[in-house]
Short mmCIF file of C-alpha atoms in Angstrom, two decimals:
data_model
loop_
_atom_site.label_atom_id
_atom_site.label_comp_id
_atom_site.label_asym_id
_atom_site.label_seq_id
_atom_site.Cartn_x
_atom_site.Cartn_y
_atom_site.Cartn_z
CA UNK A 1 4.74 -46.23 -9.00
CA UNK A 2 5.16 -45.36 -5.61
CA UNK A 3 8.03 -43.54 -5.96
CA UNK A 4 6.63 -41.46 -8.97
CA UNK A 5 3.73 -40.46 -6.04
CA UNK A 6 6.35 -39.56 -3.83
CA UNK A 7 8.56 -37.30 -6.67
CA UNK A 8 4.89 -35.66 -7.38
CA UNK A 9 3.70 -34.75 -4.01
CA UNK A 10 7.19 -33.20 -3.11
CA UNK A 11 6.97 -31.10 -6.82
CA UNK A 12 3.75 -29.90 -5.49
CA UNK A 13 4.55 -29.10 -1.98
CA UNK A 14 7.70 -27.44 -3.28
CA UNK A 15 5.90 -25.35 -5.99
CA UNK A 16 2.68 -24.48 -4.32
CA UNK A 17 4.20 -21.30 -2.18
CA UNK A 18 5.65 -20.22 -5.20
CA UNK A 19 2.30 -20.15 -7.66
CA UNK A 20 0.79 -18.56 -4.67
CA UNK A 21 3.07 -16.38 -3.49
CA UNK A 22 1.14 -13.37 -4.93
CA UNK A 23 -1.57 -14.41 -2.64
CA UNK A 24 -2.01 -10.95 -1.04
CA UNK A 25 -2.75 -7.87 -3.28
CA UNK A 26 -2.40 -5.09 -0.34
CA UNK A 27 1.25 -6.47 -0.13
CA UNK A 28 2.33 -3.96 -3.16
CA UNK A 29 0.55 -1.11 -0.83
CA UNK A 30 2.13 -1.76 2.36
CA UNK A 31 4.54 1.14 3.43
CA UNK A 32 3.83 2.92 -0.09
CA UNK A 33 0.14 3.86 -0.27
CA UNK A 34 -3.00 3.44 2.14
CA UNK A 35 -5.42 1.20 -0.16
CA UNK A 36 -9.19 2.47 0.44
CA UNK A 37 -11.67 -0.65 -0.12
CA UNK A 38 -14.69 -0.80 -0.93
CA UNK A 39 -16.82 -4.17 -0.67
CA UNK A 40 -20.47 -3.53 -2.73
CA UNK A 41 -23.28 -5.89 -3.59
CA UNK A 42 -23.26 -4.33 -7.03
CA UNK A 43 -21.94 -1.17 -9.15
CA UNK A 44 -25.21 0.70 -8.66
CA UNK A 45 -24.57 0.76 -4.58
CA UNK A 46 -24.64 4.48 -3.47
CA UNK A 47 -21.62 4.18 -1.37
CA UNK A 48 -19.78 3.34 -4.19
CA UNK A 49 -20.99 5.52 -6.83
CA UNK A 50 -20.56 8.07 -4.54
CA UNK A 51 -16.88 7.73 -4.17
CA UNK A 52 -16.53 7.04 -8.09
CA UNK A 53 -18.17 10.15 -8.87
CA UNK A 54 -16.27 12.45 -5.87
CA UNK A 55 -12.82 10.79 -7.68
CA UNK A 56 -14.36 12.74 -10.92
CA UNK A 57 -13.57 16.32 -9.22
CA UNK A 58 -10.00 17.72 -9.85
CA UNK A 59 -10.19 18.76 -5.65
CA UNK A 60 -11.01 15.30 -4.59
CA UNK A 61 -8.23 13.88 -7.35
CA UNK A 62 -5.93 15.95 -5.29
CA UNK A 63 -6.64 15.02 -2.07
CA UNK A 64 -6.45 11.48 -2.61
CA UNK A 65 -3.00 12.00 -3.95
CA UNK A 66 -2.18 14.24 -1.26
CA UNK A 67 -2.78 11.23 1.14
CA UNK A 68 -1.63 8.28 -0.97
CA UNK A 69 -4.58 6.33 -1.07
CA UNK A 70 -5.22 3.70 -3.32
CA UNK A 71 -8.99 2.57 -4.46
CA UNK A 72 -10.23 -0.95 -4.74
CA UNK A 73 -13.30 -1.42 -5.67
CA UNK A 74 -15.44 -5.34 -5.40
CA UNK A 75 -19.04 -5.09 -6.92
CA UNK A 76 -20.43 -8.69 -6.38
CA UNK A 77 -17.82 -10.65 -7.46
CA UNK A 78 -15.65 -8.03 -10.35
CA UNK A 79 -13.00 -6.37 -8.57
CA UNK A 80 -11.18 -3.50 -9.42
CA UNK A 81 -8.21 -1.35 -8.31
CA UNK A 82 -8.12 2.07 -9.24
CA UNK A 83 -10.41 1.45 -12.01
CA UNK A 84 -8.46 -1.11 -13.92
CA UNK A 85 -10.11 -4.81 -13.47
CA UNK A 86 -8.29 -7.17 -10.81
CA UNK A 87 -8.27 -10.96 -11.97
CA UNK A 88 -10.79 -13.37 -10.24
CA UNK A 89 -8.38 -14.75 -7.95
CA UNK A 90 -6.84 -11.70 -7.04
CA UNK A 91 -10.28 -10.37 -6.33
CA UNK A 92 -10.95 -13.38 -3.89
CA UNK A 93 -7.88 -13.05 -2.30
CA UNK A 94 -8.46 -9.61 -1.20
CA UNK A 95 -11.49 -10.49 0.11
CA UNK A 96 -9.95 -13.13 2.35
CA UNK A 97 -7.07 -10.78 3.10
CA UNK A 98 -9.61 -8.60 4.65
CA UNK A 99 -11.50 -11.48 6.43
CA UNK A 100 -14.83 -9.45 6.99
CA UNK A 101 -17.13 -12.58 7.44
CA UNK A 102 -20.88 -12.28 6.30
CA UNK A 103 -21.80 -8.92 6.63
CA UNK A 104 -24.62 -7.30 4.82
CA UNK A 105 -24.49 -3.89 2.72
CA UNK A 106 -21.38 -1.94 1.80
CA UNK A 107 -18.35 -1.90 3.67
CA UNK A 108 -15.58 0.71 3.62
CA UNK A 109 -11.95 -0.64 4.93
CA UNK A 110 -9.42 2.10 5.07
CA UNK A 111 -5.75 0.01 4.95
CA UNK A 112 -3.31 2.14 6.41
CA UNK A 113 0.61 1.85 5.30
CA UNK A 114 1.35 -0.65 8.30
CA UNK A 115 -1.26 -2.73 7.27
CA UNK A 116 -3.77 -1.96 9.97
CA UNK A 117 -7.47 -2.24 9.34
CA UNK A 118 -9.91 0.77 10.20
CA UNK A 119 -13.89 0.42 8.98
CA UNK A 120 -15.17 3.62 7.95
CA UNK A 121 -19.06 3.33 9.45
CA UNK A 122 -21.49 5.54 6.95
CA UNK A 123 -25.09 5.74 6.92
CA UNK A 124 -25.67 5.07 3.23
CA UNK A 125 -23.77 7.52 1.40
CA UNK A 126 -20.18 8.49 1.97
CA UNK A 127 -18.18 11.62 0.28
CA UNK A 128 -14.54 12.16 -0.13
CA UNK A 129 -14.75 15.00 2.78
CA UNK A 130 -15.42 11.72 5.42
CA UNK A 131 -12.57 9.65 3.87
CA UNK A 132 -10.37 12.67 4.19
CA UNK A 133 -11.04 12.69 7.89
CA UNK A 134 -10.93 8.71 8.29
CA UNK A 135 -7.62 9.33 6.83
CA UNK A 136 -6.23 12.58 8.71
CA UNK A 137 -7.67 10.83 12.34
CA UNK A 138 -4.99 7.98 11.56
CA UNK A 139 -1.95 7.49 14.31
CA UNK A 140 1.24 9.52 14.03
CA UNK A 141 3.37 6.69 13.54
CA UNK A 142 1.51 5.03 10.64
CA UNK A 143 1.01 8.78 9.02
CA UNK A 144 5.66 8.67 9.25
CA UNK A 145 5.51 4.84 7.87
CA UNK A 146 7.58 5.22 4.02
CA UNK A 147 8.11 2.86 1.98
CA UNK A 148 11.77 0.90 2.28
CA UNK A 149 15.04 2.10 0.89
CA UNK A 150 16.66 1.41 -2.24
CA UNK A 151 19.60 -0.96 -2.08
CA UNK A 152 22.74 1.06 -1.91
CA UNK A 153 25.10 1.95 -4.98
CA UNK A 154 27.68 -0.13 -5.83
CA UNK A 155 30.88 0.55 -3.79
CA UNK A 156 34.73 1.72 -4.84
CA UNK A 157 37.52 -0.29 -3.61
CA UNK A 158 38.28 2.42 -1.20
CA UNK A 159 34.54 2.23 0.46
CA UNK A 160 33.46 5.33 -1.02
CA UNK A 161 30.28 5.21 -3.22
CA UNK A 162 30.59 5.22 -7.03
CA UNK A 163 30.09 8.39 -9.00
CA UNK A 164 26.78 8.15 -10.93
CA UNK A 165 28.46 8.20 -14.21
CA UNK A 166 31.18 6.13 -13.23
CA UNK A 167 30.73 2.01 -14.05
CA UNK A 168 31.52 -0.11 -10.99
CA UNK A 169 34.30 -2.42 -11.58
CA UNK A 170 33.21 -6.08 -11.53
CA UNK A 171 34.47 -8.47 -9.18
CA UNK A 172 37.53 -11.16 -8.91
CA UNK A 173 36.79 -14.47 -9.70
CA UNK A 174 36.70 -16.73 -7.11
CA UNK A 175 39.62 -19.06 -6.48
CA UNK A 176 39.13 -22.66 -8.09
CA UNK A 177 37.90 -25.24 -5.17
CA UNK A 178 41.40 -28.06 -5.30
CA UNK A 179 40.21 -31.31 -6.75
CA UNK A 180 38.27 -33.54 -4.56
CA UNK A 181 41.09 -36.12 -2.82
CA UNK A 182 40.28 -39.78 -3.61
CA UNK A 183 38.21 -41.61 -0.73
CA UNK A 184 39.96 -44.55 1.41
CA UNK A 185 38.73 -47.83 1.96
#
C-alpha cells in the first residue's frame, strides 16, 4: 500500500508541470506581439466598449496592426482574446499572470514584447488615439525586441547550407554499443 502512495505521489509530482505548463497565456505574445488587456466588471463597461467599437474602424484596424498589439478582453469572469473566447482556466491564469490585486473599475495593462507591464490610467472612456500613444511612448529597446529565429536549415557535408529544393541527406547510423562484459565475483 505504501509503496502504491509513494509510485502515485511521484506520477503526480512528475506530471503536474507538464498539465500546467500552459499556465501563462502572454507566453505565445512575448517577443511577437504587445498583448493590450483589458480587465472589466462586465461587457457593458465604457472602457471596453469603447475599444471594441474603435477596433470596428478600418484606421484603428490598421493601427493596431501597425503596432502588433494583441486584445484580451475579461468581462467578469468570460475572457476573450481578440474576440475568440479563452477557456476558464486560461482566463484565470491571465489574471494571475497580471497579479493586479483588488482593484475596483476597469483596468487597461499594455504588455509590451519583453514582457513588461505599463497601466494605461483613463478617466472613464479610452479611444484607440490614447492606446496609440501608450504604445508609441514605449522604450527603444522593447520597440527593437523580435521575435526569435528559426532554427537553421539543414547542413551539406561540406558546411554549406542546403539548397531549398535539395533533400538533406540523412544521417549514419550510430555504431552498435559492444556487448556488455560479464560481471566478476
Amino acid at each position: 500500500m505504501l509503496a502504491r502512495s509513494l509510485t502515485l505521489a511521484t506520477l503526480l509530482a512528475i506530471a503536474a508541470p507538464l498539465v500546467f505548463a500552459d499556465d501563462a497565456p502572454l507566453a505565445q505574445d512575448l517577443g511577437k506581439a504587445r498583448p493590450l488587456v483589458v480587465i472589466a466588471p462586465s461587457t457593458a463597461d465604457p472602457v471596453l466598449r469603447g475599444i471594441n467599437d474603435a477596433l470596428k474602424e478600418p484606421a484603428a484596424q490598421a493601427g493596431f496592426k501597425e503596432r502588433n498589439l494583441v486584445l484580451y478582453s475579461v468581462a467578469g469572469m468570460v475572457g476573450k482574446r481578440d474576440d475568440k473566447f479563452l477557456e476558464q482556466q486560461t482566463t484565470m491564469a491571465l489574471i494571475r499572470e497580471l497579479s493586479l490585486g483588488a482593484r475596483n473599475g476597469t483596468q487597461v495593462i499594455l504588455v509590451g514584447k519583453d514582457g513588461q507591464k505599463h497601466e494605461i490610467k483613463h478617466d472613464g472612456t479610452l479611444d484607440a488615439k490614447e492606446i496609440f500613444a501608450a504604445v508609441d511612448a514605449l522604450p527603444a529597446e522593447e520597440k527593437a525586441i523580435t521575435a526569435p529565429e528559426p532554427v537553421p536549415v539543414a547542413e551539406t557535408k561540406a558546411g554549406k547550407p542546403a539548397k531549398a529544393g535539395e533533400p538533406a541527406k540523412p544521417a549514419k547510423p550510430a555504431k552498435p554499443l559492444p556487448p556488455p562484459k560479464p560481471l566478476d565475483d
